[in-house]
PDB file of C-alpha atoms and ligand atoms in Angstrom:
ATOM      1  CA  UNK A   1      -0.054   0.302  -0.424  1.00  0.00           C
ATOM      2  CA  UNK A   2       1.132   3.549  -0.992  1.00  0.00           C
ATOM      3  CA  UNK A   3       2.304   5.563   2.551  1.00  0.00           C
ATOM      4  CA  UNK A   4       0.344   8.355   3.632  1.00  0.00           C
ATOM      5  CA  UNK A   5       1.688  12.717   2.982  1.00  0.00           C
ATOM      6  CA  UNK A   6       2.087  12.674   6.258  1.00  0.00           C
ATOM      7  CA  UNK A   7       4.337   9.384   6.750  1.00  0.00           C
ATOM      8  CA  UNK A   8       6.305  11.038   4.149  1.00  0.00           C
ATOM      9  CA  UNK A   9       6.384  13.615   6.139  1.00  0.00           C
ATOM     10  CA  UNK A  10       7.405  12.617   9.459  1.00  0.00           C
ATOM     11  CA  UNK A  11       9.985   9.795   7.515  1.00  0.00           C
ATOM     12  CA  UNK A  12      11.644  13.050   5.900  1.00  0.00           C
ATOM     13  CA  UNK A  13      11.883  14.564   8.825  1.00  0.00           C
ATOM     14  CA  UNK A  14      13.419  11.905  10.535  1.00  0.00           C
ATOM     15  CA  UNK A  15      15.922  11.322   8.517  1.00  0.00           C
ATOM     16  CA  UNK A  16      16.948  14.962   9.113  1.00  0.00           C
ATOM     17  CA  UNK A  17      16.815  14.892  12.674  1.00  0.00           C
ATOM     18  CA  UNK A  18      18.572  11.893  13.015  1.00  0.00           C
ATOM     19  CA  UNK A  19      20.578  12.349   9.653  1.00  0.00           C
ATOM     20  CA  UNK A  20      19.988   8.918   8.630  1.00  0.00           C
ATOM     21  CA  UNK A  21      19.304   8.392   4.981  1.00  0.00           C
ATOM     22  CA  UNK A  22      16.037   6.905   3.607  1.00  0.00           C
ATOM     23  CA  UNK A  23      15.448   5.429   0.194  1.00  0.00           C
ATOM     24  CA  UNK A  24      14.512   7.927  -2.199  1.00  0.00           C
ATOM     25  CA  UNK A  25      10.514   7.527  -2.432  1.00  0.00           C
ATOM     26  CA  UNK A  26       9.998   7.365  -6.045  1.00  0.00           C
ATOM     27  CA  UNK A  27      11.512   4.398  -5.611  1.00  0.00           C
ATOM     28  CA  UNK A  28       8.934   2.516  -4.414  1.00  0.00           C
ATOM     29  CA  UNK A  29       5.678   4.803  -5.567  1.00  0.00           C
ATOM     30  CA  UNK A  30       4.841   7.350  -7.204  1.00  0.00           C
ATOM     31  CA  UNK A  31       4.239  10.798  -6.563  1.00  0.00           C
ATOM     32  CA  UNK A  32       2.923  13.882  -8.261  1.00  0.00           C
ATOM     33  CA  UNK A  33       4.219  17.819  -7.149  1.00  0.00           C
ATOM     34  CA  UNK A  34       1.567  18.613  -5.313  1.00  0.00           C
ATOM     35  CA  UNK A  35       1.488  15.977  -3.424  1.00  0.00           C
ATOM     36  CA  UNK A  36       5.643  16.972  -2.982  1.00  0.00           C
ATOM     37  CA  UNK A  37       5.028  20.228  -2.052  1.00  0.00           C
ATOM     38  CA  UNK A  38       2.373  18.811   0.800  1.00  0.00           C
ATOM     39  CA  UNK A  39       5.248  16.505   2.314  1.00  0.00           C
ATOM     40  CA  UNK A  40       6.912  19.510   1.918  1.00  0.00           C
ATOM     41  CA  UNK A  41       4.794  21.430   3.744  1.00  0.00           C
ATOM     42  CA  UNK A  42       3.614  18.634   6.268  1.00  0.00           C
ATOM     43  CA  UNK A  43       7.648  17.922   7.367  1.00  0.00           C
ATOM     44  CA  UNK A  44       8.262  21.911   8.186  1.00  0.00           C
ATOM     45  CA  UNK A  45       5.528  21.533  10.616  1.00  0.00           C
ATOM     46  CA  UNK A  46       6.365  18.945  12.532  1.00  0.00           C
ATOM     47  CA  UNK A  47       9.850  21.412  12.361  1.00  0.00           C
ATOM     48  CA  UNK A  48       7.579  24.451  13.771  1.00  0.00           C
ATOM     49  CA  UNK A  49       6.316  22.274  16.518  1.00  0.00           C
ATOM     50  CA  UNK A  50       9.600  22.028  18.060  1.00  0.00           C
ATOM     51  CA  UNK A  51       9.945  25.892  17.853  1.00  0.00           C
ATOM     52  CA  UNK A  52      11.739  26.719  14.610  1.00  0.00           C
ATOM     53  CA  UNK A  53      10.588  29.291  13.457  1.00  0.00           C
ATOM     54  CA  UNK A  54      10.077  30.434   9.451  1.00  0.00           C
ATOM     55  CA  UNK A  55      13.176  32.751   7.736  1.00  0.00           C
ATOM     56  CA  UNK A  56      12.524  32.873   4.467  1.00  0.00           C
ATOM     57  CA  UNK A  57      12.471  30.333   0.771  1.00  0.00           C
ATOM     58  CA  UNK A  58      15.121  29.363  -1.045  1.00  0.00           C
ATOM     59  CA  UNK A  59      15.338  28.058  -4.924  1.00  0.00           C
ATOM     60  CA  UNK A  60      16.659  25.248  -6.429  1.00  0.00           C
ATOM     61  CA  UNK A  61      17.891  24.994 -10.451  1.00  0.00           C
ATOM     62  CA  UNK A  62      18.211  27.986 -11.258  1.00  0.00           C
ATOM     63  CA  UNK A  63      21.399  27.609 -12.841  1.00  0.00           C
ATOM     64  CA  UNK A  64      22.343  25.184 -15.852  1.00  0.00           C
ATOM     65  CA  UNK A  65      25.681  23.967 -13.941  1.00  0.00           C
ATOM     66  CA  UNK A  66      22.955  22.906 -10.568  1.00  0.00           C
ATOM     67  CA  UNK A  67      20.729  21.501 -12.928  1.00  0.00           C
ATOM     68  CA  UNK A  68      23.327  19.236 -14.824  1.00  0.00           C
ATOM     69  CA  UNK A  69      25.142  17.797 -11.254  1.00  0.00           C
ATOM     70  CA  UNK A  70      21.847  16.779 -10.348  1.00  0.00           C
ATOM     71  CA  UNK A  71      19.842  15.861 -13.478  1.00  0.00           C
ATOM     72  CA  UNK A  72      16.774  18.627 -12.627  1.00  0.00           C
ATOM     73  CA  UNK A  73      15.413  20.956 -15.006  1.00  0.00           C
ATOM     74  CA  UNK A  74      12.747  22.476 -13.472  1.00  0.00           C
ATOM     75  CA  UNK A  75      12.988  25.476 -10.594  1.00  0.00           C
ATOM     76  CA  UNK A  76      11.640  23.592  -7.094  1.00  0.00           C
ATOM     77  CA  UNK A  77      11.469  25.854  -4.296  1.00  0.00           C
ATOM     78  CA  UNK A  78      11.805  25.449  -0.355  1.00  0.00           C
ATOM     79  CA  UNK A  79      11.408  26.547   3.647  1.00  0.00           C
ATOM     80  CA  UNK A  80      13.883  28.243   5.373  1.00  0.00           C
ATOM     81  CA  UNK A  81      13.848  28.025   9.669  1.00  0.00           C
ATOM     82  CA  UNK A  82      16.605  29.588  11.640  1.00  0.00           C
ATOM     83  CA  UNK A  83      17.769  26.198  12.998  1.00  0.00           C
ATOM     84  CA  UNK A  84      19.377  26.481   9.897  1.00  0.00           C
ATOM     85  CA  UNK A  85      21.244  29.558  10.044  1.00  0.00           C
ATOM     86  CA  UNK A  86      24.687  29.167  11.083  1.00  0.00           C
ATOM     87  CA  UNK A  87      26.161  32.572  12.256  1.00  0.00           C
ATOM     88  CA  UNK A  88      29.543  33.852  11.461  1.00  0.00           C
ATOM     89  CA  UNK A  89      31.656  32.462  13.473  1.00  0.00           C
ATOM     90  CA  UNK A  90      29.327  29.409  14.001  1.00  0.00           C
ATOM     91  CA  UNK A  91      31.158  26.070  13.153  1.00  0.00           C
ATOM     92  CA  UNK A  92      29.596  23.468  11.456  1.00  0.00           C
ATOM     93  CA  UNK A  93      29.218  20.185  12.344  1.00  0.00           C
ATOM     94  CA  UNK A  94      29.706  17.406   9.932  1.00  0.00           C
ATOM     95  CA  UNK A  95      27.801  14.449  12.390  1.00  0.00           C
ATOM     96  CA  UNK A  96      24.601  17.038  11.964  1.00  0.00           C
ATOM     97  CA  UNK A  97      24.305  16.354   8.589  1.00  0.00           C
ATOM     98  CA  UNK A  98      24.292  12.925   6.146  1.00  0.00           C
ATOM     99  CA  UNK A  99      26.712  13.952   3.173  1.00  0.00           C
ATOM    100  CA  UNK A 100      26.582  18.131   2.964  1.00  0.00           C
ATOM    101  CA  UNK A 101      27.383  19.552   0.457  1.00  0.00           C
ATOM    102  CA  UNK A 102      27.974  23.312   0.022  1.00  0.00           C
ATOM    103  CA  UNK A 103      26.883  26.170  -2.962  1.00  0.00           C
ATOM    104  CA  UNK A 104      27.657  30.244  -2.999  1.00  0.00           C
ATOM    105  CA  UNK A 105      24.257  32.130  -3.784  1.00  0.00           C
ATOM    106  CA  UNK A 106      23.032  35.211  -3.514  1.00  0.00           C
ATOM    107  CA  UNK A 107      20.944  36.493  -0.494  1.00  0.00           C
ATOM    108  CA  UNK A 108      17.722  38.836  -0.900  1.00  0.00           C
ATOM    109  CA  UNK A 109      16.382  40.646   2.729  1.00  0.00           C
ATOM    110  CA  UNK A 110      13.013  41.296   1.756  1.00  0.00           C
ATOM    111  CA  UNK A 111      11.871  45.223   2.466  1.00  0.00           C
ATOM    112  CA  UNK A 112       8.133  44.638   2.399  1.00  0.00           C
ATOM    113  CA  UNK A 113       5.784  41.704   2.534  1.00  0.00           C
ATOM    114  CA  UNK A 114       5.025  40.290  -0.683  1.00  0.00           C
ATOM    115  CA  UNK A 115       1.756  38.559  -1.476  1.00  0.00           C
ATOM    116  CA  UNK A 116       1.629  39.109  -5.244  1.00  0.00           C
ATOM    117  CA  UNK A 117       3.451  38.326  -8.480  1.00  0.00           C
ATOM    118  CA  UNK A 118       5.833  41.264  -9.239  1.00  0.00           C
ATOM    119  CA  UNK A 119       8.001  42.897 -12.409  1.00  0.00           C
ATOM    120  CA  UNK A 120      11.671  42.717 -12.226  1.00  0.00           C
ATOM    121  CA  UNK A 121      11.137  46.336 -13.167  1.00  0.00           C
ATOM    122  CA  UNK A 122       9.133  46.767  -9.275  1.00  0.00           C
ATOM    123  CA  UNK A 123      11.074  44.059  -7.888  1.00  0.00           C
ATOM    124  CA  UNK A 124      14.169  46.156  -6.968  1.00  0.00           C
ATOM    125  CA  UNK A 125      11.575  48.257  -4.333  1.00  0.00           C
ATOM    126  CA  UNK A 126      11.300  45.436  -2.594  1.00  0.00           C
ATOM    127  CA  UNK A 127      14.578  44.812  -1.370  1.00  0.00           C
ATOM    128  CA  UNK A 128      15.832  45.512   1.927  1.00  0.00           C
ATOM    129  CA  UNK A 129      19.309  44.312   1.344  1.00  0.00           C
ATOM    130  CA  UNK A 130      21.183  42.224  -0.772  1.00  0.00           C
ATOM    131  CA  UNK A 131      23.952  39.755   0.615  1.00  0.00           C
ATOM    132  CA  UNK A 132      26.408  36.971  -1.089  1.00  0.00           C
ATOM    133  CA  UNK A 133      25.601  33.814   0.775  1.00  0.00           C
ATOM    134  CA  UNK A 134      26.771  29.985   1.815  1.00  0.00           C
ATOM    135  CA  UNK A 135      23.803  26.888   1.420  1.00  0.00           C
ATOM    136  CA  UNK A 136      24.720  23.599   2.579  1.00  0.00           C
ATOM    137  CA  UNK A 137      22.464  21.478   1.215  1.00  0.00           C
ATOM    138  CA  UNK A 138      22.133  17.690   2.804  1.00  0.00           C
ATOM    139  CA  UNK A 139      19.862  14.970   0.426  1.00  0.00           C
ATOM    140  CA  UNK A 140      18.513  13.025   3.042  1.00  0.00           C
ATOM    141  CA  UNK A 141      18.085  10.206   0.543  1.00  0.00           C
ATOM    142  CA  UNK A 142      20.741   7.815  -0.050  1.00  0.00           C
ATOM    143  CA  UNK A 143      23.560   8.681  -2.832  1.00  0.00           C
ATOM    144  CA  UNK A 144      22.596  12.637  -2.541  1.00  0.00           C
ATOM    145  CA  UNK A 145      20.201  10.418  -5.887  1.00  0.00           C
ATOM    146  CA  UNK A 146      16.490  11.830  -5.963  1.00  0.00           C
ATOM    147  CA  UNK A 147      13.888  12.623  -8.813  1.00  0.00           C
ATOM    148  CA  UNK A 148      11.677  15.862  -8.738  1.00  0.00           C
ATOM    149  CA  UNK A 149       9.422  14.877  -6.901  1.00  0.00           C
ATOM    150  CA  UNK A 150      11.673  13.449  -4.158  1.00  0.00           C
ATOM    151  CA  UNK A 151      13.357  16.596  -3.604  1.00  0.00           C
ATOM    152  CA  UNK A 152      10.615  18.590  -3.430  1.00  0.00           C
ATOM    153  CA  UNK A 153       9.229  16.617  -0.739  1.00  0.00           C
ATOM    154  CA  UNK A 154      12.592  16.765   1.064  1.00  0.00           C
ATOM    155  CA  UNK A 155      11.910  20.478   0.945  1.00  0.00           C
ATOM    156  CA  UNK A 156      14.592  20.513  -1.615  1.00  0.00           C
ATOM    157  CA  UNK A 157      18.012  19.326   0.607  1.00  0.00           C
ATOM    158  CA  UNK A 158      18.015  22.778   2.245  1.00  0.00           C
ATOM    159  CA  UNK A 159      19.679  21.934   5.303  1.00  0.00           C
ATOM    160  CA  UNK A 160      22.530  24.762   6.526  1.00  0.00           C
ATOM    161  CA  UNK A 161      22.646  28.396   5.766  1.00  0.00           C
ATOM    162  CA  UNK A 162      25.565  31.410   6.474  1.00  0.00           C
ATOM    163  CA  UNK A 163      24.724  34.875   4.815  1.00  0.00           C
ATOM    164  CA  UNK A 164      27.695  37.833   4.710  1.00  0.00           C
ATOM    165  CA  UNK A 165      27.057  41.239   5.564  1.00  0.00           C
ATOM    166  CA  UNK A 166      23.608  42.606   3.718  1.00  0.00           C
ATOM    167  CA  UNK A 167      24.743  45.500   1.497  1.00  0.00           C
ATOM    168  CA  UNK A 168      22.889  48.410   0.484  1.00  0.00           C
ATOM    169  CA  UNK A 169      20.262  46.190  -2.291  1.00  0.00           C
ATOM    170  CA  UNK A 170      21.400  48.816  -5.273  1.00  0.00           C
ATOM    171  CA  UNK A 171      24.992  47.363  -5.137  1.00  0.00           C
ATOM    172  CA  UNK A 172      25.402  45.638  -8.305  1.00  0.00           C
ATOM    173  CA  UNK A 173      25.203  42.110  -7.985  1.00  0.00           C
ATOM    174  CA  UNK A 174      23.020  41.178 -11.726  1.00  0.00           C
ATOM    175  CA  UNK A 175      26.798  39.988 -13.548  1.00  0.00           C
ATOM    176  CA  UNK A 176      29.275  39.345 -10.353  1.00  0.00           C
ATOM    177  CA  UNK A 177      32.035  36.465 -10.129  1.00  0.00           C
ATOM    178  CA  UNK A 178      31.847  33.980  -7.533  1.00  0.00           C
ATOM    179  CA  UNK A 179      34.454  32.125  -6.511  1.00  0.00           C
ATOM    180  CA  UNK A 180      34.123  29.248  -3.686  1.00  0.00           C
ATOM    181  CA  UNK A 181      37.695  27.723  -2.001  1.00  0.00           C
ATOM    182  CA  UNK A 182      37.816  25.219   0.268  1.00  0.00           C
ATOM    183  CA  UNK A 183      40.945  25.196   2.669  1.00  0.00           C
ATOM    184  CA  UNK A 184      42.279  28.151   0.432  1.00  0.00           C
ATOM    185  CA  UNK A 185      42.184  25.937  -3.204  1.00  0.00           C
ATOM    186  CA  UNK A 186      39.350  27.391  -5.895  1.00  0.00           C
ATOM    187  CA  UNK A 187      36.981  24.720  -5.861  1.00  0.00           C
ATOM    188  CA  UNK A 188      34.443  26.921  -8.042  1.00  0.00           C
ATOM    189  CA  UNK A 189      34.196  29.330 -10.030  1.00  0.00           C
ATOM    190  CA  UNK A 190      31.180  31.127 -11.718  1.00  0.00           C
ATOM    191  CA  UNK A 191      29.194  34.396 -12.341  1.00  0.00           C
ATOM    192  CA  UNK A 192      25.881  34.963 -10.876  1.00  0.00           C
ATOM    193  CA  UNK A 193      24.652  35.724 -13.831  1.00  0.00           C
ATOM    194  CA  UNK A 194      24.756  32.225 -13.932  1.00  0.00           C
ATOM    195  CA  UNK A 195      21.211  32.515 -11.864  1.00  0.00           C
ATOM    196  CA  UNK A 196      18.542  32.979 -14.328  1.00  0.00           C
ATOM    197  CA  UNK A 197      20.586  35.449 -16.228  1.00  0.00           C
ATOM    198  CA  UNK A 198      20.183  37.916 -13.204  1.00  0.00           C
ATOM    199  CA  UNK A 199      19.724  36.517  -9.682  1.00  0.00           C
ATOM    200  CA  UNK A 200      16.488  39.331  -9.445  1.00  0.00           C
ATOM    201  CA  UNK A 201      14.889  36.639 -11.792  1.00  0.00           C
ATOM    202  CA  UNK A 202      14.671  34.794  -8.780  1.00  0.00           C
ATOM    203  CA  UNK A 203      12.787  36.635  -6.612  1.00  0.00           C
ATOM    204  CA  UNK A 204      10.158  37.224  -9.309  1.00  0.00           C
ATOM    205  CA  UNK A 205       9.724  33.360  -9.756  1.00  0.00           C
ATOM    206  CA  UNK A 206       8.681  33.086  -6.194  1.00  0.00           C
ATOM    207  CA  UNK A 207       6.599  35.654  -5.863  1.00  0.00           C
ATOM    208  CA  UNK A 208       4.757  34.239  -8.637  1.00  0.00           C
ATOM    209  CA  UNK A 209       5.439  30.864  -7.313  1.00  0.00           C
ATOM    210  CA  UNK A 210       4.245  31.409  -4.376  1.00  0.00           C
ATOM    211  CA  UNK A 211       1.610  33.561  -4.746  1.00  0.00           C
ATOM    212  CA  UNK A 212       0.213  30.924  -6.858  1.00  0.00           C
ATOM    213  CA  UNK A 213       0.680  28.660  -4.519  1.00  0.00           C
ATOM    214  CA  UNK A 214      -1.008  31.416  -1.539  1.00  0.00           C
ATOM    215  CA  UNK A 215       1.378  31.913   0.151  1.00  0.00           C
ATOM    216  CA  UNK A 216       3.494  35.115   0.795  1.00  0.00           C
ATOM    217  CA  UNK A 217       7.005  36.723   1.353  1.00  0.00           C
ATOM    218  CA  UNK A 218       6.894  37.991   4.762  1.00  0.00           C
ATOM    219  CA  UNK A 219       8.809  41.853   5.401  1.00  0.00           C
ATOM    220  CA  UNK A 220      12.028  40.594   6.964  1.00  0.00           C
ATOM    221  CA  UNK A 221      12.483  37.200   5.232  1.00  0.00           C
ATOM    222  CA  UNK A 222      15.290  35.635   3.083  1.00  0.00           C
ATOM    223  CA  UNK A 223      15.342  34.634   0.201  1.00  0.00           C
ATOM    224  CA  UNK A 224      18.474  32.382  -1.512  1.00  0.00           C
ATOM    225  CA  UNK A 225      18.437  32.967  -4.899  1.00  0.00           C
ATOM    226  CA  UNK A 226      19.815  29.646  -5.848  1.00  0.00           C
ATOM    227  CA  UNK A 227      23.697  28.493  -6.228  1.00  0.00           C
ATOM    228  CA  UNK A 228      25.321  29.594  -9.074  1.00  0.00           C
ATOM    229  CA  UNK A 229      27.988  26.900  -9.640  1.00  0.00           C
ATOM    230  CA  UNK A 230      27.817  23.354  -8.801  1.00  0.00           C
ATOM    231  CA  UNK A 231      27.828  22.119  -5.073  1.00  0.00           C
ATOM    232  CA  UNK A 232      30.753  20.473  -3.633  1.00  0.00           C
ATOM    233  CA  UNK A 233      30.871  17.867  -0.849  1.00  0.00           C
ATOM    234  CA  UNK A 234      31.792  18.991   3.096  1.00  0.00           C
ATOM    235  CA  UNK A 235      34.416  17.189   4.878  1.00  0.00           C
ATOM    236  CA  UNK A 236      35.350  17.461   8.917  1.00  0.00           C
ATOM    237  CA  UNK A 237      38.051  20.363   8.998  1.00  0.00           C
ATOM    238  CA  UNK A 238      37.195  22.109   5.581  1.00  0.00           C
ATOM    239  CA  UNK A 239      37.000  26.656   6.022  1.00  0.00           C
ATOM    240  CA  UNK A 240      34.892  27.148   2.653  1.00  0.00           C
ATOM    241  CA  UNK A 241      35.597  31.467   1.502  1.00  0.00           C
ATOM    242  CA  UNK A 242      32.724  32.005  -0.981  1.00  0.00           C
ATOM    243  CA  UNK A 243      34.435  35.252  -2.653  1.00  0.00           C
ATOM    244  CA  UNK A 244      31.641  37.475  -4.042  1.00  0.00           C
ATOM    245  CA  UNK A 245      32.261  40.415  -6.285  1.00  0.00           C
ATOM    246  CA  UNK A 246      31.418  43.558  -4.845  1.00  0.00           C
ATOM    247  CA  UNK A 247      29.973  41.720  -1.584  1.00  0.00           C
ATOM    248  CA  UNK A 248      32.368  40.492   0.275  1.00  0.00           C
ATOM    249  CA  UNK A 249      33.398  36.836   1.246  1.00  0.00           C
ATOM    250  CA  UNK A 250      31.194  34.526   3.499  1.00  0.00           C
ATOM    251  CA  UNK A 251      33.301  32.030   5.736  1.00  0.00           C
ATOM    252  CA  UNK A 252      31.733  28.603   6.875  1.00  0.00           C
ATOM    253  CA  UNK A 253      34.026  26.502   9.155  1.00  0.00           C
ATOM    254  CA  UNK A 254      33.858  22.394   9.531  1.00  0.00           C
ATOM    255  CA  UNK A 255      34.766  21.053  12.637  1.00  0.00           C
ATOM    256  CA  UNK A 256      37.161  18.428  12.739  1.00  0.00           C
ATOM    257  CA  UNK A 257      36.125  15.236  12.796  1.00  0.00           C
ATOM    258  CA  UNK A 258      37.732  14.444  16.807  1.00  0.00           C
ATOM    259  CA  UNK A 259      36.213  17.717  18.624  1.00  0.00           C
TER     260      UNK A 259
HETATM  261  C1  OOG B 301      18.540  20.369  -4.763  1.00  0.00           C
HETATM  262  C2  OOG B 301      18.682  21.958  -3.513  1.00  0.00           C
HETATM  263  C3  OOG B 301      19.145  22.779  -5.491  1.00  0.00           C
HETATM  264  C4  OOG B 301      19.803  25.154  -5.452  1.00  0.00           C
HETATM  265  O1  OOG B 301      20.357  25.827  -5.414  1.00  0.00           O
HETATM  266  O2  OOG B 301      19.914  24.837  -6.834  1.00  0.00           O
HETATM  267  C5  OOG B 301      19.582  24.256  -4.677  1.00  0.00           C
HETATM  268  C6  OOG B 301      19.690  19.646  -4.624  1.00  0.00           C
HETATM  269  O3  OOG B 301      20.979  20.119  -5.015  1.00  0.00           O
HETATM  270  O4  OOG B 301      19.804  19.059  -2.895  1.00  0.00           O
HETATM  271  O5  OOG B 301      19.582  24.035  -3.728  1.00  0.00           O
HETATM  272 MG1   MG B 302      21.222  26.422  -2.965  1.00  0.00          MG
END
């Protein structure tokens, strides 16, 4: 018998909470896109019930590099919570994750509630700030493999994020170089315009999609526009730096294995 939305949400929440991978849902049953987002919502309800607070939204597969790396070619969206936020100076513990990867992103801080589709021209009016960011993704599925529906149900692999200093919204961020360094070595190199041609297009997309889904973006919310490059596996002891032209450097440290 097919597993219910509630049961699948519990399995995914438990997998994240205990850092233990589960088999892909799609290997044993077919789920629709609507069901996948319903599983995501139900699994987030478990986090909210434990006291986590919503902080915003993320987009996924907004760059060709990410689509090709993961074999998924549709834009997806997920939910961020305060539990996922890594503050400057915090050290990430690898054992709290299954197989974490890091990727460089552009983040937006929202100035005014968005409850309708917006155009690219008016999108800047909704920005209180822009920043470079690092997202840590951690698929709850074995071998980091998933279908479109699987990854949506799994809240788009959302696990942790660190945001650099917020810069004024008129800071140029549209076609800026991005370098991801691990332990001082260049691991990925790209440009912010790899994100839908202009990262601000991600805000336009999420406003449209959320409106269709009856969700709003609150003032003060954070939006992660999607990775500009492929993601890289994290190892214990890694020192990660995201260098964002015009926006500064964002750092993340992974604890040594025996810490
Ligand atoms: C899914 C999440 C994709 C992005 O920035 O494209 C994503 C994954 O790759 O596991 O966060
Ligand atoms: Mg991402």
